PDB file of C-alpha atoms in Angstrom:
ATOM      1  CA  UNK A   1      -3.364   2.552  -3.951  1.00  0.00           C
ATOM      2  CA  UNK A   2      -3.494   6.362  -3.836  1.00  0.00           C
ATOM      3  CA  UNK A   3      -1.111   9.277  -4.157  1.00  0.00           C
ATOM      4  CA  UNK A   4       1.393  10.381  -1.937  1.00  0.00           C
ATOM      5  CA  UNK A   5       0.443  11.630   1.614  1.00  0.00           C
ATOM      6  CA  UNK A   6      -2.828   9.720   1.810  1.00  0.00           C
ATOM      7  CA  UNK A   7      -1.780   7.326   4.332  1.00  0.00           C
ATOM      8  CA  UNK A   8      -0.605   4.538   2.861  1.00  0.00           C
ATOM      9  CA  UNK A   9       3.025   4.169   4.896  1.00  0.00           C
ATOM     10  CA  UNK A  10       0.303   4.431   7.929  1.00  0.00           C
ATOM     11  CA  UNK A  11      -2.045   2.147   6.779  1.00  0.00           C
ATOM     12  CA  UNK A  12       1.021  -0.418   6.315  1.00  0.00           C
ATOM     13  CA  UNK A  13       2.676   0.400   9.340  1.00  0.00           C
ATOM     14  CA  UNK A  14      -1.074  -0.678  11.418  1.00  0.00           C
ATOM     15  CA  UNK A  15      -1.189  -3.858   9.647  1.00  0.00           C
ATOM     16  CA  UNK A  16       1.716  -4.981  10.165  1.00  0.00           C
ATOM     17  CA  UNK A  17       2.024  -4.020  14.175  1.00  0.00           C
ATOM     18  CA  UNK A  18      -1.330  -4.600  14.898  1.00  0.00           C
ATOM     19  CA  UNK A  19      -1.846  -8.004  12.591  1.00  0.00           C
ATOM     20  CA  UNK A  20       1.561  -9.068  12.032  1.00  0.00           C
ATOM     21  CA  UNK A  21       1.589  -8.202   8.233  1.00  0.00           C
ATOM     22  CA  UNK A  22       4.826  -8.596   6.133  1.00  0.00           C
ATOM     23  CA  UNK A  23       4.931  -4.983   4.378  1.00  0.00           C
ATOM     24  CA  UNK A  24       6.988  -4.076   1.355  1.00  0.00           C
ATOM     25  CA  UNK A  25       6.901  -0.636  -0.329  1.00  0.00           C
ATOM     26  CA  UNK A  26       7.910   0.111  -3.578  1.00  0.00           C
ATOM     27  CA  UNK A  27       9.467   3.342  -3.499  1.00  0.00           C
ATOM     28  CA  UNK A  28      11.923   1.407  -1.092  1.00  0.00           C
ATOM     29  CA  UNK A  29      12.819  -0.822  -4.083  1.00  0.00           C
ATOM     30  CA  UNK A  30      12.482   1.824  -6.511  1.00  0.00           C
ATOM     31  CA  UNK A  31      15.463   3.671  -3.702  1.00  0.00           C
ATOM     32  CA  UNK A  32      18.006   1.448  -4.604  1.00  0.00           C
ATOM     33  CA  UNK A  33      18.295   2.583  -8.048  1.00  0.00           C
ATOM     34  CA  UNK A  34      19.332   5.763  -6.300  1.00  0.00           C
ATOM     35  CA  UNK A  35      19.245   9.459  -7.912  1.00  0.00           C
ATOM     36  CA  UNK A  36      17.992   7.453 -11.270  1.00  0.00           C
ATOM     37  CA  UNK A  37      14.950   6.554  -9.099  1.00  0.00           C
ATOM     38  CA  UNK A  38      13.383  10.165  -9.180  1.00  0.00           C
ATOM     39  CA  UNK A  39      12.603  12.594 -12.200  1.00  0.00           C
ATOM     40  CA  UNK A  40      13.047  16.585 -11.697  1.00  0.00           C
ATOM     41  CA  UNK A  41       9.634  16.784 -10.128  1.00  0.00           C
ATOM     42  CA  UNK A  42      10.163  14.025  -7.640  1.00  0.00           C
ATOM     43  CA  UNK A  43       7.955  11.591  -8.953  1.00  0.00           C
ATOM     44  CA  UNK A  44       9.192   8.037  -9.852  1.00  0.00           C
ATOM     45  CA  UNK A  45      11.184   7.313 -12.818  1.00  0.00           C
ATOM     46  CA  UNK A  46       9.702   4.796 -15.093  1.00  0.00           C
ATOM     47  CA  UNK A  47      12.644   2.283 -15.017  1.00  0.00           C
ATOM     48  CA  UNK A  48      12.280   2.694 -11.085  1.00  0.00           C
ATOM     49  CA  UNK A  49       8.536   1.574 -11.181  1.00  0.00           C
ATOM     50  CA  UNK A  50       9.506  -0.857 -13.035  1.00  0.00           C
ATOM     51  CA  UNK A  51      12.214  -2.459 -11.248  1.00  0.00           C
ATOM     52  CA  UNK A  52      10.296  -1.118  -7.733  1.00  0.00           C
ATOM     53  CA  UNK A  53       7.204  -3.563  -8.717  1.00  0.00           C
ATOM     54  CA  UNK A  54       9.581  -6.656  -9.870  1.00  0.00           C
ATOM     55  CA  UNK A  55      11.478  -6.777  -7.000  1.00  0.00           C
ATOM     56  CA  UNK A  56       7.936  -6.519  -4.650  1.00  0.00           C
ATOM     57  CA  UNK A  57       6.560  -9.556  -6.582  1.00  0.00           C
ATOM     58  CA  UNK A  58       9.738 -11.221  -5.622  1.00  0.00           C
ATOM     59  CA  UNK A  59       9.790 -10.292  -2.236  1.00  0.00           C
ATOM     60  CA  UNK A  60       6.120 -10.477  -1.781  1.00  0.00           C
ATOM     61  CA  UNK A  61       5.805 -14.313  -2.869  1.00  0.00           C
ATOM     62  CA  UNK A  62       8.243 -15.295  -0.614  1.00  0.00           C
ATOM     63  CA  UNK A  63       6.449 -14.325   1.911  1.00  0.00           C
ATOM     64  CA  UNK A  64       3.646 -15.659   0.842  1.00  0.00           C
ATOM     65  CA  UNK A  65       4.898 -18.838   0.536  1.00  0.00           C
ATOM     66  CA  UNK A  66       5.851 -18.740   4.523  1.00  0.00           C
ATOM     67  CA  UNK A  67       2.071 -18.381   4.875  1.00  0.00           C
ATOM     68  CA  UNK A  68       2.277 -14.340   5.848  1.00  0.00           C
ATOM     69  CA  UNK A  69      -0.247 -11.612   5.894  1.00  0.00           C
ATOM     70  CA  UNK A  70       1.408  -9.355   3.279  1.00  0.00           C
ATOM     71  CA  UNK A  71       1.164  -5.592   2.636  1.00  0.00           C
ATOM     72  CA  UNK A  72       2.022  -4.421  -1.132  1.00  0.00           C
ATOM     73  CA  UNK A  73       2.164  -0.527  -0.908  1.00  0.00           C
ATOM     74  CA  UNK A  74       2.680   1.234  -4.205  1.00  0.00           C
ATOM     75  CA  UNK A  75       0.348   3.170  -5.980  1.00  0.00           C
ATOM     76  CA  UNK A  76      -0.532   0.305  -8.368  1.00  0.00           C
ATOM     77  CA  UNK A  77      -1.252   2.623 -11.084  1.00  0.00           C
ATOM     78  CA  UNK A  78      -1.112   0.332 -13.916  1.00  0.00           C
ATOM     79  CA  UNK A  79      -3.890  -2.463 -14.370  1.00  0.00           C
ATOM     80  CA  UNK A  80      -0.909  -4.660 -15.242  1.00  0.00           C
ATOM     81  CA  UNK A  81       0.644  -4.272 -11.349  1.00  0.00           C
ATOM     82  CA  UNK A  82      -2.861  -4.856  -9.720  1.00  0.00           C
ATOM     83  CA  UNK A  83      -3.049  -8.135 -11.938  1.00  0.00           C
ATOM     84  CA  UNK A  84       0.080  -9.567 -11.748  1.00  0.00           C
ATOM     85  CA  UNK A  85       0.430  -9.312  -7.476  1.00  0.00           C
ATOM     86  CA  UNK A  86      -3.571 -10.883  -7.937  1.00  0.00           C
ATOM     87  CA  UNK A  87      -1.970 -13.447  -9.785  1.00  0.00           C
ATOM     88  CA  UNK A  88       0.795 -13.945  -7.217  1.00  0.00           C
ATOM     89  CA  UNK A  89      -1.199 -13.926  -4.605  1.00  0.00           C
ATOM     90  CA  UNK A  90      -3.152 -16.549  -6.075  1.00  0.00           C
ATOM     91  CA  UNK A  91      -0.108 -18.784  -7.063  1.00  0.00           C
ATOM     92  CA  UNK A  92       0.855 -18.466  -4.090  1.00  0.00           C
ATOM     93  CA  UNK A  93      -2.763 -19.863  -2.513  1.00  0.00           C
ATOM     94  CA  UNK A  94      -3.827 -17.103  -0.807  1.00  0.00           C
ATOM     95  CA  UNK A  95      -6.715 -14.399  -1.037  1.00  0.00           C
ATOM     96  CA  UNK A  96      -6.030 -10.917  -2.547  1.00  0.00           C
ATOM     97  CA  UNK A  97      -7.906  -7.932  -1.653  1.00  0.00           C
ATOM     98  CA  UNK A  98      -6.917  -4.540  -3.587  1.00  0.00           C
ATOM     99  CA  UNK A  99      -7.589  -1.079  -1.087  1.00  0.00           C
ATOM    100  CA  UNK A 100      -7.291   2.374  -1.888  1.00  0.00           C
ATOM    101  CA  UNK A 101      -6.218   4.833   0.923  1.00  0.00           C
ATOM    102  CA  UNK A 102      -7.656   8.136   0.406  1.00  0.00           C
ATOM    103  CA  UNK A 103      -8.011  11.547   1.327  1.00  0.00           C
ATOM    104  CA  UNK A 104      -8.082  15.048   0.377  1.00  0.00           C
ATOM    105  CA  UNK A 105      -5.536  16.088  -2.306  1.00  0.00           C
ATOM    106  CA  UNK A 106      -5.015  19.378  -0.579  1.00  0.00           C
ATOM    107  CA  UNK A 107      -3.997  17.363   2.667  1.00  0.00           C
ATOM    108  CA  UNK A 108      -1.921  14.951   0.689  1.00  0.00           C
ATOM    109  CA  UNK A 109       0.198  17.822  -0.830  1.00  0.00           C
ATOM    110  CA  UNK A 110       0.400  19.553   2.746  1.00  0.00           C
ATOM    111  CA  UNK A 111       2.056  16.316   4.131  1.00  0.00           C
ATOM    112  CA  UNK A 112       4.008  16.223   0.969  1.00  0.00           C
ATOM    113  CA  UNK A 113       5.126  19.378   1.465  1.00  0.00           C
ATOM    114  CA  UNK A 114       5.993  19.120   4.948  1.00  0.00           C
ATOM    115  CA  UNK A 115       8.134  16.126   3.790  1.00  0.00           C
ATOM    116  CA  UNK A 116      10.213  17.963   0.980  1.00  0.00           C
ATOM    117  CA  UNK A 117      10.808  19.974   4.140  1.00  0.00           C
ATOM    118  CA  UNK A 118      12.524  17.422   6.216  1.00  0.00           C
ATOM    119  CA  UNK A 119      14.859  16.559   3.205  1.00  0.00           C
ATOM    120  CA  UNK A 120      12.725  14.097   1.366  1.00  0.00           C
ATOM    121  CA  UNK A 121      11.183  13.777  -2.413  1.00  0.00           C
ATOM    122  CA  UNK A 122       8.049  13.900  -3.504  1.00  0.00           C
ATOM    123  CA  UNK A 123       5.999  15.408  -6.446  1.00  0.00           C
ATOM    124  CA  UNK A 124       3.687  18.369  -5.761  1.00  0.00           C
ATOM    125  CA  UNK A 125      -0.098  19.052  -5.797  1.00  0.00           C
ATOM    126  CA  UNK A 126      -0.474  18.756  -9.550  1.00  0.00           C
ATOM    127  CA  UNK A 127       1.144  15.627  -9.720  1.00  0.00           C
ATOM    128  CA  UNK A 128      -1.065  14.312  -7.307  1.00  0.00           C
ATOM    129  CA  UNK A 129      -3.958  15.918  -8.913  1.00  0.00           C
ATOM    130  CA  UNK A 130      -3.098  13.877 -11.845  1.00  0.00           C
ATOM    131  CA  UNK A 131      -2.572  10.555  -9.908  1.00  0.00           C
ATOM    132  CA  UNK A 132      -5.988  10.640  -7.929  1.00  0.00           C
ATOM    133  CA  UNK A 133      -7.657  11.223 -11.180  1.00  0.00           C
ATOM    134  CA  UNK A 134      -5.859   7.978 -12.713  1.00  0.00           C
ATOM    135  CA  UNK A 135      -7.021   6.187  -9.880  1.00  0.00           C
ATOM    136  CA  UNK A 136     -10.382   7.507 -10.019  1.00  0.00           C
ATOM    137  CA  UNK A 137     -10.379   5.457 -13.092  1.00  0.00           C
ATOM    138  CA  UNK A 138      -8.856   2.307 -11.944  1.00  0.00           C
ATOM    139  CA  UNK A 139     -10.524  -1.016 -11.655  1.00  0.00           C
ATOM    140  CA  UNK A 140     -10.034  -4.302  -9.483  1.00  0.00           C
ATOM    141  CA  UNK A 141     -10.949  -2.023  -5.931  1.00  0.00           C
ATOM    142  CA  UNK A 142     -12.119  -4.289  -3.481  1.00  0.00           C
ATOM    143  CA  UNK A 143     -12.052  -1.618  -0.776  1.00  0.00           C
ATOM    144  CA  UNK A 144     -11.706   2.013   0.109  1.00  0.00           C
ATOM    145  CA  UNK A 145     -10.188   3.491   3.510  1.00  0.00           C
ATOM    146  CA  UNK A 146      -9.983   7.124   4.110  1.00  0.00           C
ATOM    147  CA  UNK A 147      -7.447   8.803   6.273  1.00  0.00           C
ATOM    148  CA  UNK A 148      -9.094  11.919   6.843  1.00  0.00           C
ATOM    149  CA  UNK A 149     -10.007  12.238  10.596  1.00  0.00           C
ATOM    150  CA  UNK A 150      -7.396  11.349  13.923  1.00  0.00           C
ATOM    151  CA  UNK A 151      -4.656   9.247  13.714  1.00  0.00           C
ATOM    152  CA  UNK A 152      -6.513   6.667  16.147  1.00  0.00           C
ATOM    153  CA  UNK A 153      -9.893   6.996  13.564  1.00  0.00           C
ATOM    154  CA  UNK A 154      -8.035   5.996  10.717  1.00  0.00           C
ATOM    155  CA  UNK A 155      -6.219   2.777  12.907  1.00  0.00           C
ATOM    156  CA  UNK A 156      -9.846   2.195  13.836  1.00  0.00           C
ATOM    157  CA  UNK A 157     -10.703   1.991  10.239  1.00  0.00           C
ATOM    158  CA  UNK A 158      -7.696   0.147   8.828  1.00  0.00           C
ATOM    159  CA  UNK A 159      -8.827  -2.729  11.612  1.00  0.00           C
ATOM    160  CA  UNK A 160     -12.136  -2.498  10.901  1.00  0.00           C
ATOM    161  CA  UNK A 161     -10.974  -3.227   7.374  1.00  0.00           C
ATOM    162  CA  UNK A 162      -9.100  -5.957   8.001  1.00  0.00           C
ATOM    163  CA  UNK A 163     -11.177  -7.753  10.509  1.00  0.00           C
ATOM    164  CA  UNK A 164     -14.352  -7.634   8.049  1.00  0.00           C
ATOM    165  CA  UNK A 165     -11.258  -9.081   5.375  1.00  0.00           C
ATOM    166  CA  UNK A 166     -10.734 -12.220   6.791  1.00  0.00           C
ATOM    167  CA  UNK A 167     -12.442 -15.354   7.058  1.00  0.00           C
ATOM    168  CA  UNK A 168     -12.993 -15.780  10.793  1.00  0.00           C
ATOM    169  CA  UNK A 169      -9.981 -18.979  10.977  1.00  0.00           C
ATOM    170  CA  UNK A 170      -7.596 -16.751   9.295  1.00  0.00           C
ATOM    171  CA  UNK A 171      -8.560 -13.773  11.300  1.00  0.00           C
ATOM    172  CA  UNK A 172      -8.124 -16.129  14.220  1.00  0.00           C
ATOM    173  CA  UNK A 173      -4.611 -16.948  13.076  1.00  0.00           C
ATOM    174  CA  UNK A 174      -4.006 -13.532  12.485  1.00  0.00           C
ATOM    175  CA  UNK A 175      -4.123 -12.312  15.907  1.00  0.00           C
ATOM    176  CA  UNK A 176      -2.466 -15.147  17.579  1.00  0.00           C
ATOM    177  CA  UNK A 177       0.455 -14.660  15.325  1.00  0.00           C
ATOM    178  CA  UNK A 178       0.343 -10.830  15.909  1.00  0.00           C
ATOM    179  CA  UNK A 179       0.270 -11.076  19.549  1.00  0.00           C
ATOM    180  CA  UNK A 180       3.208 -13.710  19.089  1.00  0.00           C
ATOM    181  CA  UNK A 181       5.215 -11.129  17.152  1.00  0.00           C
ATOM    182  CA  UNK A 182       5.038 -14.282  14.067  1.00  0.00           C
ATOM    183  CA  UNK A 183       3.673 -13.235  10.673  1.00  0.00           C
ATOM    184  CA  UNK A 184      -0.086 -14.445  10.134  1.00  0.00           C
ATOM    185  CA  UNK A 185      -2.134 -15.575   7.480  1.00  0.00           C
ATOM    186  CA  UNK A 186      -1.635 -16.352   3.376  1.00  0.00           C
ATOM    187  CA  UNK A 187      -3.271 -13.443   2.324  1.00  0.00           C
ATOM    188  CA  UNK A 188      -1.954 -10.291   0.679  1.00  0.00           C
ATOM    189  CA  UNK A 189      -3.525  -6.547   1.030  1.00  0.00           C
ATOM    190  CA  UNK A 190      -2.315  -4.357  -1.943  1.00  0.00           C
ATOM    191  CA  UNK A 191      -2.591  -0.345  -0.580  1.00  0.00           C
ATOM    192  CA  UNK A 192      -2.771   0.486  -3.612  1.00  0.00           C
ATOM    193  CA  UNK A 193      -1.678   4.372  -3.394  1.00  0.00           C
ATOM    194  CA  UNK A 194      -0.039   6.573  -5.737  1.00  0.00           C
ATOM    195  CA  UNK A 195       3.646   7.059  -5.275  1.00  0.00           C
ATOM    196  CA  UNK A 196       5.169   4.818  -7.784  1.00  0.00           C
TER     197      UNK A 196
END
C-alpha cells in the first residue's frame, strides 16, 4: 500500500524472485479495461479499481488454494479492499500480513515523472500528495518498508521483512520452493501502495 513510485512493483518483484511469491498487480487488471482504465490525470478510474480488485481476489485465491506465497500490490485504499483479501486469505487458510511501501513523495513523483517520460501513465505530485495522506489514515498495517536508500538496502529490507513474517516451517518451505523455482507457502503479503 502506498502511492505510485514508492516501490511497490520492486518490493513485488523481490518477493517473488527471491521467495517464490505469486504476485498480482492491480493496475494490470485495471489495464484490460483499456483507455477507460485511466482518468485525464492518469490516475485510476473508479470502475477500473473496481474491476482491478475483483479480478485480484479471483486470481489471488487461486493461488492460494495451490498453497503459494502471494503478493497483492494495489494501493488498497479502501478499508473494504484490505478486508476482503484478509478475508480471502483467511478462507483460503493462510496468514495475511498488510505492508505499506514508503518513501518520499518528492521521490515518488520524480520516478513518476520519469515514467510519463518513457510513454507510461501516472498521476502527478498532488495526486500523490493526496494518496499518502489517505494512507496516513488507513488502518489494518501490519508493517512498514521504506524504499528510500540503494536498490540492494531496500532488497535487504523487503527480506528482512519477510523472514521476520514467517513462522520458521513456512519460512523453511519458502526457500526450498524458491530455490526450486516452485511457489512457497499459504500466505499472502498485501503491498498495499497507492496506484489504484
Amino acid at each position: 500500500m502506498e502511492f505510485p513510485g514508492s516501490g511497490k512493483s520492486t518490493f513485488a518483484h523481490r518477493v517473488a524472485d527471491r521467495w517464490g511469491a505469486i504476485s498480482f498487480a492491480s493496475e494490470t487488471f485495471a489495464d484490460q479495461l483499456g483507455a477507460a482504465a485511466r482518468t485525464a490525470s492518469g490516475d485510476l478510474s473508479k470502475d477500473a479499481i473496481v474491476h482491478a480488485y475483483k479480478a485480484m481476489a479471483v486470481a489471488a485465491t487461486a493461488a492460494l488454494e495451490q498453497k503459494s506465497l502471494v503478493v497483492a500490490v494495489g494501493s488498497f485504499r479502501a478499508e473494504e479492499q484490505r478486508t476482503r483479501f484478509r478475508e480471502l486469505a483467511v478462507a483460503s487458510g493462510a496468514t495475511a500480513i498488510t505492508i505499506r511501501v514508503t518513501c518520499p513523495v518528492a521521490v515518488a513523483a520524480e520516478r513518476v515523472r520519469a515514467r510519463i517520460a518513457l510513454g507510461e501513465r501516472g498521476p502527478g505530485e498532488e495526486a500523490i500528495r493526496q494518496i499518502d495522506a489517505e494512507l496516513d489514515r488507513a488502518t489494518g498495517i501490519d508493517e512498514i518498508v521504506t524504499n528510500d536508500a540503494s536498490i540492494e538496502s531496500f532488497h535487504r529490507r523487503i527480506d528482512a521483512l519477510i523472514q521476520g513474517s514467517l513462522d520458521p516451517g513456512l519460512l523453511n518451505q519458502a526457500l526450498d520452493r524458491a530455490s526450486d523455482r516452485d511457489p512457497p507457502t499459504a500466505a499472502i503479503v498485501q503491498d498495499r501502495q497507492a496506484t489504484s
